[in-house]
Amino acid sequence: MKITIARRISQIFFVLLFFWLCLVMTLGEQWWELRGWPVNLFLNLDPLTGIATLLSTGTLYSGLLWGLVTVVLTILLGRFFCGWICPFGTLHQAIGYLAHRKKNPGQKAKRNRPSRWQNFKYLILLFFLGATLAGGLFSHRPTVEGGLLTGLLDPIALMHRSLNLFLLPLADGFSAGTRFYAGTGAIGLVFVIALGMNLWIPRFYCRFVCPLGALLGLLSRFCLYRIGKAWDECTHCMLCESDCEGACAPAGTIRVHECVLCMNCLHGCFHDLIRYQPWPSASGQQVGPDISRRELVLSLAGGALLIPGLRLGGGLGPNWDPKQIRPPGALPEAAFLSRCIQCGQCMRICPTNVIHPAGILAGLEGVWTPVLNFRVGTSGCQFNCIACGQVCPTAAIRPLSLAERQGKGEFEKRGPVRIGMAFVDQGRCLPWAMDRPCIVCQENCPVSPKAIKTQVHFAEFARRPVRRAPAKSLELGGEPLPSDALGTGDYFARFREQRRRILANTAHTLTLQSAWDRPPAPGDGVAIVIKLQRPVVDPGQCIGCGVCEHECPIQGKPAIRVTAENQSREPAHGILL
Amino acid sequence: MDPERKSSHLNRREFISRSLKAGAAVAGACALGYRFYDPIGPAAQPSAGNTVYLPDFSLPSQGKKLCRVRAADRKAALAAAFKGLGGVEQFIKKGDCVLLKVNAAFAAPAMLCATSHPDLVAAMVRLCLKAGAAEVIVTDNPINDPASCFGLSGIGPAARAAGGRVVLPESGLFSPTTLPGGRLIRDWPLLYGPFKNVDKLIGMAPVKDHHRSGASMSLKNWYGLLGGRRNLFHQDIHTIITELALLVKPTLVVLDGIASMMQNGPTGGSLADLKETQTLIVSTDPVAADALGAALLERKIAALPHLEMAQNQGAGTTDAQTLSPIDVNLL
């Protein structure tokens, strides 16, 4: 079997596995739904996440240790990950192949010539690493704690995000149960543009943009085996470069750090000059990018200054955004931002579809980080659910136990995890503003005792003079009442301090549930009142789950809304003693 | 030598050297991974830093003392009060580092009496230095912008001119503190930085109306040592003042009732809010001082629950007579 066939099998296997692992990240009992699948396999194997969070937090969290496998194998073998495993790379390669397959080898080789712009991805990598470094240096200053931006361009995070929030929901859209993600069009656009660039240059993203490729390129400096020419003599037919995925110039001075080990050149050469060998190429080799000191310094410094610069907006300080509600278990914002890679795993797993990618409004640093949107989805954030923290690959959302989330057992003293707090908008609430009974919010409040209490209030609906007051009924004068409207159980007739429930009515008569203790006399005024239970939030009980907001009948801008006030993760945002 | 053999020899050397480097890189990567591996994940909250505890600045040797001076001039009143108490040397020893906790809450001019009066602060600084104090620090964590408060109230320039050192409450100066047995002051940021090496603490508060607590005097003045979102404590104002009375044990308090803010407090804003009550109180017992201050505000002690709560907790007495107050009349 040719080695390129083996490579193709590997690529197809891993791209299918990737799709599969995204698909199974669904809570449910079907065989294809979540049941111990290693859904973070690729994110864990991706050493860029590991190294960047190591720099921004000083720790290597749990599964990210798997990245070490990739690092070690890359040091020994070169960028096998890019050519053999990376599902994003496979998509690029497939599209590039389809787009250029009808061109002749000369034309194809021309597109695969090395370009100075391939250095650009190393600058992107340095820029990102610079951004994480600022944190390590100034971790005591909240405005300059480490930032993590790798997720924006990290191919694994990008692909997860694109599948989780764009492709799979798009596919779902043709079946039942559409999942919405606010602003996901932008995520799809980035994905489509990245793939579309292959129409111009194959593996455009891998060659010019990919910070993971850059990292692996730097790691491949000492790789033991490498592509190269056995002898320097060569007809320069360039056939070896016609399908060269890395644009690493195997025909001339090979760029070892650009070679993705696609092995296409091995079979292209009629003279069997190209080998996978322990020696350097007979035509010479280059083992690292030739970036100037100026480029290096500017990239690192630019990244290091970006995060403090962005944070001058005060978003981590007094200008924090109360609309930004993070999932339960999310770390304090600065620590959260030093870990979140915007992969969208939490958004995909969320059974109620309330976790959404934050748009640009969350600040450049917060783009596509998870925030809760209670208008979308099937309910609020479920009191008995801890899924998001369990899948988060970097512990930006800590893996909570159910006991910790609910404040039970050893967490009793600390109480449940609060992600925000609900506030009643009395100007929009039916019982508060419009004298209509409702309290759907109170009914749905999942905590015990309920965080939504009610205040009983009898609002006057009408007042009429009494004509006659026979037992258990009233005949009234004045304007006619709406017929059959007052027997709902919520209306009462009130005379002095006595209230009697109205069972039925006509334009001028009321049927009452019970007789008066002291009946009104003809000519006395009787009020018709409606019993209202007006919701009031108990800040000591409310966990900010947003079920009330989701269920509020005022759907456009609900009359009870959660903001991030009183969230557990930021004690400084508390409102209670 | 055969060129091909030479090149393969060179190749071999290159390969061995490269393999060693690759091995070193692998070992380095594994060591880093092992060193920083974190199987558990981060804690819910980063640690807030070490808890600090404010020392007890009271002087048991001096016992409970109180001097009340009737006067129109603050400087003269202060001098007379210390004379009545046996001299400032009774409290300030040579080489002492003294901290004056003033009330600089608002960026308002001194004449409105919303803040400690600069004349009184300057006089206190000079008295301390005269008694041999090595350093006098003047600090507060005001409500309005700190630099503006110290500048506009005149406290800053006056204290500096008198030889004191003004410390503005920068964020790095706060550390968490906990009042043992307290309910509200738990891991709460305290303006602790200026207290390094401090031997004596003098609280300097004006007598003011305060809508929420009834009055702002010596005890309420300690609020200015708290940081963070301290206005949450307004939900339980009398308890927080009581806890502050237990947390802060000063050498002395100087309660300025030469003019008292009778209404519209604690900001005031008009001379019409003030009354010339012509009284200055210096006491080792802040509760007793405030009990007398309440009379200046024409308020009953029972209307200021924090005074009795503080007394019940052992922070002092609301019955100033038990201190056998020394009365001086300069009028």
Coordinates of N, CA and C in Angstrom, one line a residue, chain A residues 432-558:
Chain A
W432 N -48.4 43.6 37.9 CA -47.9 44.8 38.4 C -48.5 46.0 37.6
A433 N -48.4 45.9 36.3 CA -48.7 47.1 35.5 C -50.1 47.0 34.9
M434 N -50.7 45.8 34.7 CA -51.9 45.8 33.9 C -53.0 45.1 34.7
D435 N -52.8 44.9 36.0 CA -53.9 44.3 36.9 C -54.4 43.0 36.3
R436 N -53.5 42.2 35.7 CA -54.0 40.9 35.2 C -53.2 39.8 36.0
P437 N -53.9 38.8 36.5 CA -53.2 37.7 37.2 C -52.2 37.0 36.2
C438 N -51.1 36.5 36.8 CA -50.2 35.7 36.0 C -49.3 34.8 36.8
I439 N -48.3 35.3 37.4 CA -47.2 34.6 38.2 C -46.7 33.3 37.6
V440 N -46.6 33.3 36.3 CA -46.0 32.1 35.6 C -44.5 32.0 36.2
C441 N -43.9 33.1 36.4 CA -42.5 33.1 36.9 C -42.4 32.4 38.2
Q442 N -43.3 32.7 39.1 CA -43.3 32.1 40.4 C -43.5 30.6 40.4
E443 N -44.4 30.2 39.5 CA -44.7 28.8 39.3 C -43.5 28.0 38.9
N444 N -42.7 28.6 38.0 CA -41.6 27.9 37.4 C -40.3 28.0 38.1
C445 N -40.3 28.8 39.1 CA -39.0 29.0 39.9 C -38.6 27.7 40.5
P446 N -37.4 27.1 40.2 CA -37.1 25.8 40.5 C -36.5 25.6 41.9
V447 N -36.2 26.7 42.6 CA -35.6 26.4 43.9 C -36.6 26.3 45.0
S448 N -36.2 25.7 46.1 CA -37.1 25.6 47.3 C -36.4 26.0 48.5
P449 N -36.9 27.0 49.3 CA -38.2 27.7 49.0 C -38.0 28.6 47.7
K450 N -39.1 28.9 47.1 CA -39.1 29.7 45.9 C -38.4 31.0 46.0
A451 N -37.7 31.4 45.0 CA -37.0 32.7 45.0 C -38.0 33.8 44.6
I452 N -39.1 33.4 44.1 CA -40.1 34.4 43.7 C -41.3 34.3 44.6
K453 N -41.5 35.3 45.4 CA -42.6 35.4 46.4 C -43.7 36.2 45.7
T454 N -44.9 36.2 46.3 CA -45.9 37.1 45.7 C -46.5 37.9 46.8
Q455 N -47.0 39.1 46.4 CA -47.7 40.0 47.3 C -49.1 40.0 46.8
V456 N -50.1 39.7 47.6 CA -51.5 39.7 47.2 C -52.0 41.2 47.2
H457 N -52.6 41.5 46.1 CA -53.2 42.9 46.0 C -54.5 42.8 45.3
F458 N -55.5 43.5 45.8 CA -56.8 43.5 45.2 C -57.0 44.8 44.4
A459 N -57.0 44.7 43.1 CA -57.1 46.0 42.3 C -58.6 46.2 41.9
E460 N -59.0 47.4 42.0 CA -60.4 47.7 41.7 C -60.6 47.7 40.2
F461 N -61.7 46.9 39.8 CA -62.0 46.8 38.4 C -63.2 47.7 38.1
A462 N -64.2 47.8 39.0 CA -65.3 48.7 38.7 C -66.0 49.0 40.1
R463 N -66.8 49.9 40.1 CA -67.6 50.3 41.3 C -69.0 50.6 40.9
R464 N -70.0 49.9 41.6 CA -71.4 50.1 41.2 C -72.3 50.3 42.4
P465 N -73.4 51.0 42.2 CA -74.3 51.1 43.3 C -75.2 49.9 43.4
V466 N -75.6 49.5 44.6 CA -76.4 48.3 44.9 C -77.9 48.6 44.7
R467 N -78.6 47.8 43.9 CA -80.0 48.0 43.9 C -80.7 47.1 44.9
R468 N -80.3 45.8 44.9 CA -80.8 44.9 45.8 C -79.7 43.9 46.2
A469 N -79.8 43.3 47.4 CA -78.7 42.4 47.8 C -79.4 41.1 48.4
P470 N -80.0 40.3 47.6 CA -80.5 39.1 48.1 C -79.4 38.1 48.4
A471 N -79.6 37.1 49.2 CA -78.6 36.2 49.6 C -77.7 35.7 48.5
K472 N -76.4 35.7 48.6 CA -75.4 35.2 47.7 C -75.5 35.8 46.3
S473 N -76.1 37.0 46.2 CA -76.1 37.7 44.9 C -76.3 39.2 45.1
L474 N -76.0 39.9 44.0 CA -76.2 41.4 44.1 C -76.8 41.8 42.8
E475 N -77.7 42.8 42.9 CA -78.2 43.5 41.7 C -77.6 44.9 41.7
L476 N -77.0 45.2 40.6 CA -76.3 46.5 40.6 C -76.9 47.5 39.6
G477 N -76.7 48.7 39.9 CA -77.1 49.8 38.9 C -75.9 50.3 38.2
G478 N -76.0 51.4 37.5 CA -74.9 52.0 36.8 C -74.7 51.3 35.5
E479 N -73.5 51.6 34.9 CA -73.2 51.1 33.6 C -73.2 49.5 33.6
P480 N -73.6 48.9 32.5 CA -73.6 47.5 32.5 C -72.2 46.9 32.6
L481 N -72.1 45.8 33.3 CA -70.8 45.1 33.4 C -70.7 44.1 32.2
P482 N -69.4 43.8 31.8 CA -69.3 42.8 30.7 C -69.8 41.5 31.2
S483 N -70.8 40.9 30.4 CA -71.4 39.7 30.8 C -70.5 38.5 30.8
D484 N -70.7 37.6 31.8 CA -69.9 36.4 31.9 C -68.4 36.6 31.9
A485 N -68.0 37.7 32.4 CA -66.5 38.0 32.4 C -65.9 37.9 33.8
L486 N -66.8 37.9 34.8 CA -66.3 38.1 36.2 C -66.3 36.8 37.0
G487 N -66.7 35.7 36.3 CA -66.8 34.4 37.0 C -65.5 33.6 36.9
T488 N -64.4 34.2 36.7 CA -63.2 33.5 36.5 C -62.6 32.9 37.8
G489 N -63.1 33.4 38.9 CA -62.5 32.9 40.2 C -61.6 34.0 40.8
D490 N -61.1 34.9 39.9 CA -60.2 35.9 40.4 C -60.9 37.2 40.8
Y491 N -62.2 37.3 40.5 CA -62.9 38.6 40.8 C -63.7 38.4 42.1
F492 N -63.8 39.5 42.8 CA -64.5 39.5 44.1 C -65.4 40.8 44.1
A493 N -66.5 40.7 44.9 CA -67.2 41.9 45.2 C -66.8 42.3 46.6
R494 N -66.5 43.6 46.8 CA -66.0 44.1 48.1 C -67.0 45.1 48.6
F495 N -67.4 44.9 49.8 CA -68.2 45.9 50.5 C -67.5 46.1 51.9
R496 N -67.1 47.3 52.1 CA -66.4 47.6 53.4 C -65.2 46.6 53.4
E497 N -65.0 45.9 54.5 CA -63.9 45.0 54.6 C -64.2 43.6 54.1
Q498 N -65.4 43.4 53.7 CA -65.8 42.0 53.3 C -65.6 41.8 51.8
R499 N -65.1 40.6 51.4 CA -64.9 40.2 50.0 C -65.6 38.9 49.8
R500 N -66.4 38.9 48.7 CA -67.0 37.7 48.3 C -66.7 37.3 46.9
R501 N -66.3 36.1 46.6 CA -65.9 35.7 45.3 C -67.1 35.7 44.3
I502 N -66.9 36.2 43.1 CA -68.0 36.2 42.1 C -67.9 34.9 41.4
L503 N -69.0 34.2 41.3 CA -69.1 32.9 40.6 C -69.6 33.1 39.1
A504 N -70.4 34.1 38.9 CA -71.0 34.4 37.6 C -71.6 35.8 37.6
N505 N -71.8 36.3 36.4 CA -72.4 37.6 36.3 C -73.1 37.9 35.0
T506 N -74.0 38.8 35.1 CA -74.6 39.4 33.9 C -74.3 40.9 33.9
A507 N -75.0 41.6 33.0 CA -74.7 43.1 33.0 C -75.0 43.8 34.3
H508 N -76.0 43.2 35.1 CA -76.4 44.0 36.3 C -76.5 43.1 37.5
T509 N -76.1 41.8 37.4 CA -76.2 40.9 38.6 C -74.9 40.2 38.8
L510 N -74.6 39.9 40.0 CA -73.4 39.1 40.4 C -73.9 37.9 41.2
T511 N -73.4 36.7 40.9 CA -73.7 35.6 41.8 C -72.4 35.4 42.7
L512 N -72.6 35.3 44.0 CA -71.5 35.3 44.9 C -71.3 33.9 45.5
Q513 N -70.1 33.6 45.9 CA -69.8 32.3 46.5 C -70.4 32.1 47.8
S514 N -70.5 33.1 48.6 CA -71.1 33.0 49.9 C -71.8 34.3 50.3
A515 N -72.6 34.2 51.3 CA -73.5 35.4 51.7 C -72.6 36.4 52.5
W516 N -73.0 37.6 52.5 CA -72.3 38.7 53.3 C -72.6 38.5 54.8
D517 N -71.7 38.8 55.6 CA -71.9 38.9 57.0 C -72.8 40.1 57.3
R518 N -72.4 41.2 56.7 CA -73.2 42.5 56.8 C -73.5 42.9 55.4
P519 N -74.7 42.5 54.9 CA -75.0 42.8 53.5 C -75.2 44.3 53.2
P520 N -74.8 44.8 52.0 CA -75.0 46.2 51.7 C -76.5 46.5 51.5
A521 N -76.8 47.7 51.8 CA -78.2 48.2 51.6 C -78.3 48.8 50.2
P522 N -79.5 48.9 49.7 CA -79.7 49.5 48.4 C -79.1 50.9 48.4
G523 N -78.4 51.3 47.4 CA -77.7 52.6 47.4 C -76.3 52.6 47.8
D524 N -75.9 51.6 48.6 CA -74.4 51.4 48.9 C -73.6 51.2 47.7
G525 N -72.4 51.6 47.8 CA -71.4 51.4 46.7 C -70.7 50.0 46.9
V526 N -70.6 49.2 45.9 CA -69.8 47.9 46.0 C -68.7 48.0 44.9
A527 N -67.5 47.6 45.4 CA -66.4 47.5 44.4 C -66.3 46.1 43.9
I528 N -65.9 46.0 42.6 CA -65.6 44.7 42.0 C -64.1 44.8 41.9
V529 N -63.4 43.8 42.5 CA -62.0 43.8 42.6 C -61.4 42.5 42.0
I530 N -60.2 42.6 41.5 CA -59.5 41.4 41.0 C -58.4 41.1 41.9
K531 N -58.2 39.8 42.3 CA -57.2 39.4 43.1 C -55.9 39.2 42.3
L532 N -54.8 39.9 42.7 CA -53.6 39.8 42.0 C -52.5 39.3 42.9
Q533 N -51.6 38.4 42.4 CA -50.5 38.0 43.1 C -49.3 38.6 42.3
R534 N -48.6 39.6 43.0 CA -47.6 40.3 42.3 C -46.2 39.7 42.7
P535 N -45.4 39.3 41.7 CA -44.2 38.7 41.9 C -43.1 39.6 42.5
V536 N -42.4 39.1 43.5 CA -41.2 39.8 44.1 C -40.1 38.8 44.2
V537 N -38.9 39.2 43.8 CA -37.8 38.3 43.9 C -37.1 38.4 45.2
D538 N -36.8 37.2 45.8 CA -36.0 37.2 47.0 C -34.6 37.0 46.7
P539 N -33.8 38.0 46.8 CA -32.4 37.9 46.4 C -31.6 36.8 47.1
G540 N -32.0 36.5 48.3 CA -31.3 35.4 49.0 C -31.5 34.0 48.4
Q541 N -32.6 33.8 47.7 CA -32.9 32.5 47.1 C -32.6 32.4 45.6
C542 N -32.6 33.5 44.9 CA -32.5 33.5 43.4 C -31.2 33.1 43.0
I543 N -31.1 32.1 42.1 CA -29.8 31.6 41.5 C -29.6 32.1 40.1
G544 N -30.5 32.9 39.6 CA -30.3 33.5 38.3 C -30.5 32.5 37.1
C545 N -31.2 31.4 37.3 CA -31.3 30.4 36.3 C -32.0 30.8 35.1
G546 N -32.9 31.8 35.2 CA -33.5 32.4 34.0 C -34.8 31.6 33.5
V547 N -35.2 30.6 34.3 CA -36.4 29.9 33.9 C -37.6 30.9 33.9
C548 N -37.6 31.8 34.9 CA -38.7 32.8 35.0 C -38.7 33.7 33.7
E549 N -37.5 34.1 33.3 CA -37.4 35.0 32.2 C -37.8 34.2 30.9
H550 N -37.4 33.0 30.8 CA -37.8 32.2 29.6 C -39.3 32.0 29.6
E551 N -39.9 31.8 30.7 CA -41.4 31.5 30.8 C -42.3 32.7 30.7
C552 N -41.7 33.9 31.0 CA -42.5 35.1 31.1 C -43.4 35.3 29.8
P553 N -44.7 35.5 30.0 CA -45.5 35.6 28.8 C -45.2 36.8 28.0
I554 N -44.6 37.8 28.6 CA -44.1 39.0 27.8 C -42.8 38.6 27.2
Q555 N -42.8 38.2 25.9 CA -41.7 37.5 25.4 C -40.6 38.3 24.7
G556 N -41.1 39.5 24.2 CA -40.1 40.3 23.5 C -39.0 40.8 24.4
K557 N -39.5 41.5 25.4 CA -38.5 41.9 26.4 C -39.2 41.5 27.7
P558 N -38.9 40.4 28.3 CA -39.6 39.8 29.4 C -39.8 40.8 30.5

